[in-house]
Short mmCIF file of C-alpha atoms and ligand atoms in Angstrom, two decimals:
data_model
loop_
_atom_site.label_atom_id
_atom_site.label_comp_id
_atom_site.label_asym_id
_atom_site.label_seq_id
_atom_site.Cartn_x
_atom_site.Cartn_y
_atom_site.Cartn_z
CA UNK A 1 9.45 -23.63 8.63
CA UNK A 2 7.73 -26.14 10.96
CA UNK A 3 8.38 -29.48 11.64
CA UNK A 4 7.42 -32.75 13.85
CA UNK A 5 10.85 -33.30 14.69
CA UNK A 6 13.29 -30.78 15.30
CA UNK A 7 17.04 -31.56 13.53
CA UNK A 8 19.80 -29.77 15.07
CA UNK A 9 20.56 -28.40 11.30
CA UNK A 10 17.10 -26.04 12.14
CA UNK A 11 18.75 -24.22 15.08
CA UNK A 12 20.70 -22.57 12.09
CA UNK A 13 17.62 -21.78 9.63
CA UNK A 14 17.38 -18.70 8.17
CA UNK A 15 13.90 -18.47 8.03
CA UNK A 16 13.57 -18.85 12.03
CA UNK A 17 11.15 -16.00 13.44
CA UNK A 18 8.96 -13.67 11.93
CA UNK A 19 9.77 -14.26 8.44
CA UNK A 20 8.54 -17.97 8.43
CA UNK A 21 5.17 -17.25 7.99
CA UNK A 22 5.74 -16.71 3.88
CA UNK A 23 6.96 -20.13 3.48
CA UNK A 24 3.48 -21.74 3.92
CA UNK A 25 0.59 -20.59 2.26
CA UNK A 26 -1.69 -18.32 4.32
CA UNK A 27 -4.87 -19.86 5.72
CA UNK A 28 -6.97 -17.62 4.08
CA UNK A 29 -6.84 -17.51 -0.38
CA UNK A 30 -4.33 -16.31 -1.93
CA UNK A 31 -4.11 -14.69 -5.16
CA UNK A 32 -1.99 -16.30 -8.21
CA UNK A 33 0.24 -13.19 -8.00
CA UNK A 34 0.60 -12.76 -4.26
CA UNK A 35 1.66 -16.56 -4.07
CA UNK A 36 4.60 -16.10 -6.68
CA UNK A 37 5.66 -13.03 -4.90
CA UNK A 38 5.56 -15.11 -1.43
CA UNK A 39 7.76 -17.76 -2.77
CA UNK A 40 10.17 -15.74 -4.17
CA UNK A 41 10.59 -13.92 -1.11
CA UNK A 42 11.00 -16.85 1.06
CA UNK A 43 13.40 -18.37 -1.84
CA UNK A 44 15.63 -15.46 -1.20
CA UNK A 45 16.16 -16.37 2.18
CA UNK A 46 16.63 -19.77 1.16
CA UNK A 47 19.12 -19.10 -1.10
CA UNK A 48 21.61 -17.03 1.95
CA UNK A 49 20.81 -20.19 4.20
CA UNK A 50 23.75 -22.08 5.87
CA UNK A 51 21.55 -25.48 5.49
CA UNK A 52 20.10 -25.17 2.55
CA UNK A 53 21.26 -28.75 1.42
CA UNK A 54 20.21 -30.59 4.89
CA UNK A 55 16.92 -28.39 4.61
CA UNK A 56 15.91 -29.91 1.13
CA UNK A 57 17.34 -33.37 2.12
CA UNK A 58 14.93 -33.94 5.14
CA UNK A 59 11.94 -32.51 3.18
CA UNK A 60 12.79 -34.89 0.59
CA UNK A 61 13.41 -37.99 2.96
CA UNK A 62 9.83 -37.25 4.66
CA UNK A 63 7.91 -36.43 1.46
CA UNK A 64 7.31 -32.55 3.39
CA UNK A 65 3.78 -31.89 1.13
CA UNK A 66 3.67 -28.43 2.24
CA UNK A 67 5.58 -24.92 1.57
CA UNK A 68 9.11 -24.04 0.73
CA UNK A 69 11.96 -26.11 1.91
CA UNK A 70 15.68 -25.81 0.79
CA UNK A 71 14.66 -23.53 -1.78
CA UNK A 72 12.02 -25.04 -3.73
CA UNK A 73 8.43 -25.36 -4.01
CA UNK A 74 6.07 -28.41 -3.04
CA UNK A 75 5.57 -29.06 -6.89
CA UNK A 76 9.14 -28.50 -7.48
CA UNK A 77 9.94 -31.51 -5.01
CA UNK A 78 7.35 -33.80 -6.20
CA UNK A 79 8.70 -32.96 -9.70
CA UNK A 80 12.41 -34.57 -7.83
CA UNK A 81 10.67 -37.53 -6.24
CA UNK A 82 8.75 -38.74 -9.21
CA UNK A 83 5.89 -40.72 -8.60
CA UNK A 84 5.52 -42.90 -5.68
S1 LIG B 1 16.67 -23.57 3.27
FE1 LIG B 1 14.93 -22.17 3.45
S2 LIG B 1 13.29 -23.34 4.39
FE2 LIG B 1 15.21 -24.45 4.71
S3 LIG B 1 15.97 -23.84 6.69
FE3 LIG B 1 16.91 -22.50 5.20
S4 LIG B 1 15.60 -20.73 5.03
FE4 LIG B 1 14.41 -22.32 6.05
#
């Protein structure tokens, strides 16, 4: 997980290190299969993670377009936020 502005809440993120890699998509393609296998990996993680909520939250508040956050997709949050 990356972000512009580091929270305190992301000292405590699971997916710190090596593993943070699967929750964005890879520069190069990806295959259909390889990409539900990714997320569901990186959803694991999410789902042992202290600050899951906060996680989510901020990715909400900023409209985060890209990769897993608090456990869910970046179609899965759009399908939260509803249309602009
Ligand atoms: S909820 Fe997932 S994406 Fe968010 S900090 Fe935890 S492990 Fe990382």
């Amino acid at each position: 997980m990356t972000a512009t502005i580091v929270e305190d809440w992301q000292d405590r993120a699971a997916c710190r290190g090596p593993s943070q890699r699967i929750f964005f998509p890879p520069t190069t393609s990806e295959r259909r299969s390889e990409k539900r296998m990714r997320e569901a990996r990186a959803k694991q993680i999410c789902a042992d993670c202290g600050v899951q909520d906060r996680c989510l939250d901020y990715a909400l508040s900023i409209r985060e377009q890209h990769g897993i956050w608090g456990g869910f997709t970046e179609s899965e949050r759009r399908g939260m936020l509803g249309p602009r």
